[in-house]
Amino acid sequence: MAKSNHWLVKTEPSEYSWAQLTRDGRTHWSGVRNYEARNNLRRMRRGDQVLFYHSNSGQEIVGIATVAREAYPDPDADSGDWSAVDLEPRKALEAPVTLFRMKNDPDLVQLALLRKPRLSVMPVTPPEFQRILALGRSHS
DNA sequence: GCCAACGTTGGC
DNA sequence: GCCAACGTTGGC
Protein backbone atom coordinates (compact mmCIF):
# COMPACT_ATOMS: atom_id res chain seq x y z
CA MET A 1 0.00 0.00 0.00
CA ALA A 2 1.32 3.43 -0.95
CA LYS A 3 2.45 5.73 1.77
CA SER A 4 0.25 8.74 2.34
CA ASN A 5 1.90 12.10 1.75
CA HIS A 6 1.25 15.46 3.28
CA TRP A 7 0.97 18.86 1.66
CA LEU A 8 0.14 22.46 2.30
CA VAL A 9 -1.78 24.77 0.00
CA LYS A 10 -2.09 28.51 0.37
CA THR A 11 -5.08 30.61 -0.50
CA GLU A 12 -6.15 34.13 0.19
CA PRO A 13 -9.38 33.79 2.18
CA SER A 14 -10.88 36.62 0.15
CA GLU A 15 -10.31 34.51 -2.97
CA TYR A 16 -11.27 31.09 -1.70
CA SER A 17 -11.65 30.30 1.98
CA TRP A 18 -11.95 27.21 4.13
CA ALA A 19 -15.56 28.21 4.83
CA GLN A 20 -16.21 28.20 1.10
CA LEU A 21 -14.59 24.80 0.70
CA THR A 22 -16.78 23.50 3.50
CA ARG A 23 -19.87 24.88 1.77
CA ASP A 24 -18.82 23.49 -1.61
CA GLY A 25 -17.92 20.06 -0.28
CA ARG A 26 -15.34 19.72 -3.04
CA THR A 27 -13.42 22.06 -5.32
CA HIS A 28 -11.06 22.19 -8.26
CA TRP A 29 -7.68 23.38 -7.02
CA SER A 30 -6.85 25.20 -10.24
CA GLY A 31 -5.10 28.34 -11.36
CA VAL A 32 -1.62 27.38 -10.12
CA ARG A 33 0.88 29.07 -12.46
CA ASN A 34 4.22 28.18 -10.98
CA TYR A 35 6.18 25.13 -12.08
CA GLU A 36 7.35 24.01 -8.69
CA ALA A 37 3.83 24.31 -7.28
CA ARG A 38 2.43 22.50 -10.31
CA ASN A 39 4.90 19.67 -9.91
CA ASN A 40 3.84 19.32 -6.29
CA LEU A 41 0.20 19.12 -7.38
CA ARG A 42 1.15 16.29 -9.73
CA ARG A 43 2.78 14.35 -6.92
CA MET A 44 -0.41 14.38 -4.84
CA ARG A 45 -2.19 11.07 -4.48
CA ARG A 46 -5.80 10.37 -3.71
CA GLY A 47 -6.29 10.40 0.05
CA ASP A 48 -3.25 12.54 0.82
CA GLN A 49 -3.85 15.10 3.54
CA VAL A 50 -3.49 18.77 2.72
CA LEU A 51 -3.07 21.55 5.26
CA PHE A 52 -5.17 24.53 4.28
CA TYR A 53 -3.43 27.88 4.89
CA HIS A 54 -5.02 31.31 4.71
CA SER A 55 -2.47 33.86 3.51
CA ASN A 56 -2.61 37.64 3.84
CA SER A 57 -5.59 38.46 6.04
CA GLY A 58 -5.59 35.03 7.68
CA GLN A 59 -1.99 33.91 8.15
CA GLU A 60 -2.94 30.64 9.78
CA ILE A 61 -3.62 27.02 8.97
CA VAL A 62 -7.33 26.52 9.43
CA GLY A 63 -8.11 22.99 8.34
CA ILE A 64 -7.17 19.73 6.71
CA ALA A 65 -8.37 18.81 3.26
CA THR A 66 -7.91 15.59 1.37
CA VAL A 67 -7.06 14.87 -2.27
CA ALA A 68 -10.24 13.61 -3.94
CA ARG A 69 -8.89 13.48 -7.50
CA GLU A 70 -5.30 13.37 -8.69
CA ALA A 71 -3.81 15.82 -11.18
CA TYR A 72 -5.60 16.48 -14.46
CA PRO A 73 -5.28 19.31 -16.99
CA ASP A 74 -6.28 22.63 -15.42
CA PRO A 75 -9.71 23.53 -16.86
CA ASP A 76 -8.96 27.21 -16.23
CA ALA A 77 -5.82 27.28 -18.38
CA ASP A 78 -6.35 28.27 -22.02
CA SER A 79 -2.74 27.49 -22.84
CA GLY A 80 0.29 25.95 -21.22
CA ASP A 81 0.94 22.72 -19.39
CA TRP A 82 -0.88 23.23 -16.09
CA SER A 83 -2.59 20.90 -13.67
CA ALA A 84 -5.37 20.91 -11.11
CA VAL A 85 -6.47 18.49 -8.41
CA ASP A 86 -9.75 18.17 -6.52
CA LEU A 87 -9.81 18.81 -2.79
CA GLU A 88 -12.44 17.99 -0.20
CA PRO A 89 -12.60 19.39 3.33
CA ARG A 90 -11.81 16.81 5.93
CA LYS A 91 -11.61 18.56 9.29
CA ALA A 92 -11.28 22.07 10.65
CA LEU A 93 -8.54 22.54 13.22
CA GLU A 94 -9.92 23.12 16.70
CA ALA A 95 -7.42 25.95 17.05
CA PRO A 96 -6.00 27.51 13.87
CA VAL A 97 -2.20 27.39 13.82
CA THR A 98 -0.88 30.86 13.19
CA LEU A 99 2.14 31.76 11.12
CA PHE A 100 3.58 33.41 14.23
CA ARG A 101 3.24 30.17 16.18
CA MET A 102 4.95 28.16 13.46
CA LYS A 103 7.79 30.64 13.11
CA ASN A 104 8.48 30.30 16.81
CA ASP A 105 8.30 26.51 16.96
CA PRO A 106 11.72 24.81 16.99
CA ASP A 107 10.20 21.69 15.38
CA LEU A 108 9.09 23.66 12.34
CA VAL A 109 12.22 25.57 11.34
CA GLN A 110 12.48 23.52 8.15
CA LEU A 111 8.85 24.03 7.15
CA ALA A 112 8.64 24.93 3.47
CA LEU A 113 6.03 27.57 4.23
CA LEU A 114 8.64 29.48 6.23
CA ARG A 115 11.57 28.85 3.90
CA LYS A 116 9.83 29.42 0.57
CA PRO A 117 7.22 31.99 1.46
CA ARG A 118 5.96 32.52 -2.06
CA LEU A 119 5.38 28.91 -3.05
CA SER A 120 1.66 28.09 -3.08
CA VAL A 121 1.72 24.27 -3.06
CA MET A 122 4.38 22.50 -1.01
CA PRO A 123 5.21 19.22 0.70
CA VAL A 124 5.08 18.80 4.48
CA THR A 125 7.08 16.06 6.23
CA PRO A 126 5.28 13.58 8.49
CA PRO A 127 6.86 15.01 11.69
CA GLU A 128 5.93 18.54 10.63
CA PHE A 129 2.40 17.40 9.85
CA GLN A 130 2.04 15.71 13.23
CA ARG A 131 3.44 18.75 15.02
CA ILE A 132 0.97 21.07 13.31
CA LEU A 133 -1.90 18.73 14.13
CA ALA A 134 -0.83 18.79 17.76
CA LEU A 135 -0.66 22.58 17.77
CA GLY A 136 -4.10 22.69 16.19
CA ARG A 137 -5.72 20.34 18.63
CA SER A 138 -6.29 22.91 21.33
CA HIS A 139 -4.71 25.77 23.20
CA SER A 140 -2.16 24.78 25.76
C1' DG B 1 22.10 32.08 -22.84
C1' DC B 2 22.71 36.20 -19.97
C1' DC B 3 20.72 39.44 -17.22
C1' DA B 4 18.03 43.70 -16.40
C1' DA B 5 13.42 44.99 -16.05
C1' DC B 6 9.14 43.83 -14.62
C1' DG B 7 5.21 41.68 -12.19
C1' DT B 8 3.36 39.10 -8.38
C1' DT B 9 3.06 37.41 -3.79
C1' DG B 10 2.45 37.97 0.84
C1' DG B 11 4.35 39.44 5.41
C1' DC B 12 4.59 43.44 7.93
C1' DG C 1 0.33 50.56 1.47
C1' DC C 2 5.13 49.36 1.35
C1' DC C 3 8.60 46.60 -0.10
C1' DA C 4 11.60 42.28 -0.18
C1' DA C 5 11.85 38.05 -2.44
C1' DC C 6 11.81 35.82 -6.42
C1' DG C 7 9.91 33.93 -10.75
C1' DT C 8 9.23 35.35 -15.55
C1' DT C 9 10.01 37.91 -19.73
C1' DG C 10 12.38 39.74 -23.46
C1' DG C 11 16.22 42.37 -25.67
C1' DC C 12 20.59 41.57 -27.09
mmCIF file of C-alpha atoms (C1' of nucleotides) in Angstrom:
data_model
loop_
_atom_site.group_PDB
_atom_site.id
_atom_site.type_symbol
_atom_site.label_atom_id
_atom_site.label_comp_id
_atom_site.label_asym_id
_atom_site.label_seq_id
_atom_site.Cartn_x
_atom_site.Cartn_y
_atom_site.Cartn_z
ATOM 1 C CA MET A 1 0.000 0.000 0.000
ATOM 2 C CA ALA A 2 1.321 3.427 -0.953
ATOM 3 C CA LYS A 3 2.450 5.733 1.770
ATOM 4 C CA SER A 4 0.254 8.742 2.339
ATOM 5 C CA ASN A 5 1.905 12.098 1.752
ATOM 6 C CA HIS A 6 1.246 15.464 3.283
ATOM 7 C CA TRP A 7 0.970 18.858 1.657
ATOM 8 C CA LEU A 8 0.137 22.458 2.297
ATOM 9 C CA VAL A 9 -1.784 24.775 -0.004
ATOM 10 C CA LYS A 10 -2.091 28.510 0.374
ATOM 11 C CA THR A 11 -5.080 30.615 -0.501
ATOM 12 C CA GLU A 12 -6.154 34.129 0.187
ATOM 13 C CA PRO A 13 -9.375 33.793 2.180
ATOM 14 C CA SER A 14 -10.882 36.623 0.150
ATOM 15 C CA GLU A 15 -10.312 34.512 -2.968
ATOM 16 C CA TYR A 16 -11.272 31.094 -1.698
ATOM 17 C CA SER A 17 -11.654 30.300 1.983
ATOM 18 C CA TRP A 18 -11.947 27.212 4.126
ATOM 19 C CA ALA A 19 -15.565 28.208 4.826
ATOM 20 C CA GLN A 20 -16.209 28.205 1.097
ATOM 21 C CA LEU A 21 -14.594 24.800 0.695
ATOM 22 C CA THR A 22 -16.783 23.501 3.498
ATOM 23 C CA ARG A 23 -19.872 24.876 1.768
ATOM 24 C CA ASP A 24 -18.824 23.487 -1.613
ATOM 25 C CA GLY A 25 -17.917 20.058 -0.277
ATOM 26 C CA ARG A 26 -15.337 19.724 -3.037
ATOM 27 C CA THR A 27 -13.423 22.058 -5.318
ATOM 28 C CA HIS A 28 -11.063 22.185 -8.265
ATOM 29 C CA TRP A 29 -7.684 23.379 -7.017
ATOM 30 C CA SER A 30 -6.850 25.201 -10.236
ATOM 31 C CA GLY A 31 -5.102 28.342 -11.360
ATOM 32 C CA VAL A 32 -1.623 27.381 -10.118
ATOM 33 C CA ARG A 33 0.883 29.067 -12.455
ATOM 34 C CA ASN A 34 4.224 28.182 -10.977
ATOM 35 C CA TYR A 35 6.178 25.133 -12.085
ATOM 36 C CA GLU A 36 7.346 24.014 -8.687
ATOM 37 C CA ALA A 37 3.830 24.311 -7.283
ATOM 38 C CA ARG A 38 2.428 22.499 -10.308
ATOM 39 C CA ASN A 39 4.900 19.666 -9.909
ATOM 40 C CA ASN A 40 3.838 19.319 -6.291
ATOM 41 C CA LEU A 41 0.199 19.125 -7.384
ATOM 42 C CA ARG A 42 1.154 16.291 -9.725
ATOM 43 C CA ARG A 43 2.779 14.353 -6.915
ATOM 44 C CA MET A 44 -0.412 14.375 -4.843
ATOM 45 C CA ARG A 45 -2.186 11.067 -4.478
ATOM 46 C CA ARG A 46 -5.804 10.371 -3.712
ATOM 47 C CA GLY A 47 -6.293 10.399 0.051
ATOM 48 C CA ASP A 48 -3.247 12.543 0.824
ATOM 49 C CA GLN A 49 -3.850 15.096 3.538
ATOM 50 C CA VAL A 50 -3.491 18.771 2.715
ATOM 51 C CA LEU A 51 -3.066 21.545 5.256
ATOM 52 C CA PHE A 52 -5.170 24.529 4.276
ATOM 53 C CA TYR A 53 -3.433 27.875 4.891
ATOM 54 C CA HIS A 54 -5.024 31.309 4.709
ATOM 55 C CA SER A 55 -2.475 33.855 3.507
ATOM 56 C CA ASN A 56 -2.614 37.638 3.845
ATOM 57 C CA SER A 57 -5.591 38.464 6.038
ATOM 58 C CA GLY A 58 -5.593 35.029 7.681
ATOM 59 C CA GLN A 59 -1.992 33.909 8.147
ATOM 60 C CA GLU A 60 -2.936 30.644 9.780
ATOM 61 C CA ILE A 61 -3.622 27.024 8.975
ATOM 62 C CA VAL A 62 -7.334 26.520 9.434
ATOM 63 C CA GLY A 63 -8.108 22.986 8.340
ATOM 64 C CA ILE A 64 -7.166 19.727 6.711
ATOM 65 C CA ALA A 65 -8.375 18.809 3.257
ATOM 66 C CA THR A 66 -7.913 15.591 1.367
ATOM 67 C CA VAL A 67 -7.063 14.873 -2.271
ATOM 68 C CA ALA A 68 -10.237 13.606 -3.944
ATOM 69 C CA ARG A 69 -8.887 13.484 -7.504
ATOM 70 C CA GLU A 70 -5.297 13.370 -8.694
ATOM 71 C CA ALA A 71 -3.807 15.816 -11.181
ATOM 72 C CA TYR A 72 -5.601 16.478 -14.465
ATOM 73 C CA PRO A 73 -5.283 19.311 -16.995
ATOM 74 C CA ASP A 74 -6.276 22.628 -15.421
ATOM 75 C CA PRO A 75 -9.713 23.526 -16.860
ATOM 76 C CA ASP A 76 -8.957 27.211 -16.229
ATOM 77 C CA ALA A 77 -5.819 27.276 -18.385
ATOM 78 C CA ASP A 78 -6.348 28.270 -22.017
ATOM 79 C CA SER A 79 -2.735 27.492 -22.835
ATOM 80 C CA GLY A 80 0.287 25.953 -21.222
ATOM 81 C CA ASP A 81 0.940 22.719 -19.388
ATOM 82 C CA TRP A 82 -0.884 23.228 -16.090
ATOM 83 C CA SER A 83 -2.592 20.897 -13.671
ATOM 84 C CA ALA A 84 -5.369 20.908 -11.105
ATOM 85 C CA VAL A 85 -6.471 18.485 -8.413
ATOM 86 C CA ASP A 86 -9.753 18.173 -6.524
ATOM 87 C CA LEU A 87 -9.815 18.808 -2.788
ATOM 88 C CA GLU A 88 -12.444 17.994 -0.201
ATOM 89 C CA PRO A 89 -12.604 19.395 3.334
ATOM 90 C CA ARG A 90 -11.810 16.813 5.934
ATOM 91 C CA LYS A 91 -11.611 18.560 9.286
ATOM 92 C CA ALA A 92 -11.275 22.066 10.647
ATOM 93 C CA LEU A 93 -8.536 22.540 13.219
ATOM 94 C CA GLU A 94 -9.917 23.120 16.703
ATOM 95 C CA ALA A 95 -7.423 25.954 17.049
ATOM 96 C CA PRO A 96 -5.997 27.507 13.868
ATOM 97 C CA VAL A 97 -2.203 27.385 13.824
ATOM 98 C CA THR A 98 -0.878 30.859 13.189
ATOM 99 C CA LEU A 99 2.144 31.762 11.117
ATOM 100 C CA PHE A 100 3.577 33.415 14.226
ATOM 101 C CA ARG A 101 3.244 30.167 16.181
ATOM 102 C CA MET A 102 4.946 28.159 13.465
ATOM 103 C CA LYS A 103 7.788 30.640 13.114
ATOM 104 C CA ASN A 104 8.483 30.300 16.807
ATOM 105 C CA ASP A 105 8.305 26.513 16.957
ATOM 106 C CA PRO A 106 11.716 24.807 16.988
ATOM 107 C CA ASP A 107 10.204 21.693 15.381
ATOM 108 C CA LEU A 108 9.094 23.657 12.339
ATOM 109 C CA VAL A 109 12.218 25.568 11.337
ATOM 110 C CA GLN A 110 12.482 23.515 8.146
ATOM 111 C CA LEU A 111 8.849 24.025 7.153
ATOM 112 C CA ALA A 112 8.636 24.929 3.469
ATOM 113 C CA LEU A 113 6.030 27.570 4.235
ATOM 114 C CA LEU A 114 8.640 29.475 6.231
ATOM 115 C CA ARG A 115 11.566 28.845 3.898
ATOM 116 C CA LYS A 116 9.831 29.425 0.568
ATOM 117 C CA PRO A 117 7.220 31.989 1.460
ATOM 118 C CA ARG A 118 5.964 32.518 -2.064
ATOM 119 C CA LEU A 119 5.382 28.909 -3.049
ATOM 120 C CA SER A 120 1.660 28.089 -3.082
ATOM 121 C CA VAL A 121 1.721 24.267 -3.059
ATOM 122 C CA MET A 122 4.377 22.498 -1.011
ATOM 123 C CA PRO A 123 5.208 19.220 0.696
ATOM 124 C CA VAL A 124 5.084 18.798 4.477
ATOM 125 C CA THR A 125 7.082 16.065 6.227
ATOM 126 C CA PRO A 126 5.275 13.577 8.492
ATOM 127 C CA PRO A 127 6.857 15.007 11.688
ATOM 128 C CA GLU A 128 5.929 18.536 10.630
ATOM 129 C CA PHE A 129 2.401 17.404 9.851
ATOM 130 C CA GLN A 130 2.041 15.709 13.230
ATOM 131 C CA ARG A 131 3.440 18.747 15.019
ATOM 132 C CA ILE A 132 0.974 21.071 13.306
ATOM 133 C CA LEU A 133 -1.904 18.735 14.128
ATOM 134 C CA ALA A 134 -0.828 18.786 17.764
ATOM 135 C CA LEU A 135 -0.661 22.578 17.767
ATOM 136 C CA GLY A 136 -4.100 22.693 16.190
ATOM 137 C CA ARG A 137 -5.724 20.342 18.634
ATOM 138 C CA SER A 138 -6.292 22.909 21.326
ATOM 139 C CA HIS A 139 -4.712 25.769 23.203
ATOM 140 C CA SER A 140 -2.156 24.782 25.762
ATOM 141 C "C1'" DG B 1 22.097 32.085 -22.836
ATOM 142 C "C1'" DC B 2 22.708 36.197 -19.971
ATOM 143 C "C1'" DC B 3 20.721 39.443 -17.225
ATOM 144 C "C1'" DA B 4 18.028 43.703 -16.404
ATOM 145 C "C1'" DA B 5 13.419 44.985 -16.048
ATOM 146 C "C1'" DC B 6 9.144 43.832 -14.617
ATOM 147 C "C1'" DG B 7 5.213 41.677 -12.185
ATOM 148 C "C1'" DT B 8 3.365 39.103 -8.377
ATOM 149 C "C1'" DT B 9 3.063 37.410 -3.790
ATOM 150 C "C1'" DG B 10 2.447 37.970 0.835
ATOM 151 C "C1'" DG B 11 4.349 39.441 5.410
ATOM 152 C "C1'" DC B 12 4.593 43.440 7.930
ATOM 153 C "C1'" DG C 1 0.328 50.563 1.466
ATOM 154 C "C1'" DC C 2 5.130 49.356 1.350
ATOM 155 C "C1'" DC C 3 8.598 46.597 -0.102
ATOM 156 C "C1'" DA C 4 11.605 42.285 -0.176
ATOM 157 C "C1'" DA C 5 11.854 38.055 -2.439
ATOM 158 C "C1'" DC C 6 11.813 35.822 -6.419
ATOM 159 C "C1'" DG C 7 9.905 33.931 -10.752
ATOM 160 C "C1'" DT C 8 9.231 35.353 -15.551
ATOM 161 C "C1'" DT C 9 10.014 37.905 -19.725
ATOM 162 C "C1'" DG C 10 12.385 39.739 -23.461
ATOM 163 C "C1'" DG C 11 16.215 42.369 -25.667
ATOM 164 C "C1'" DC C 12 20.588 41.574 -27.092
#
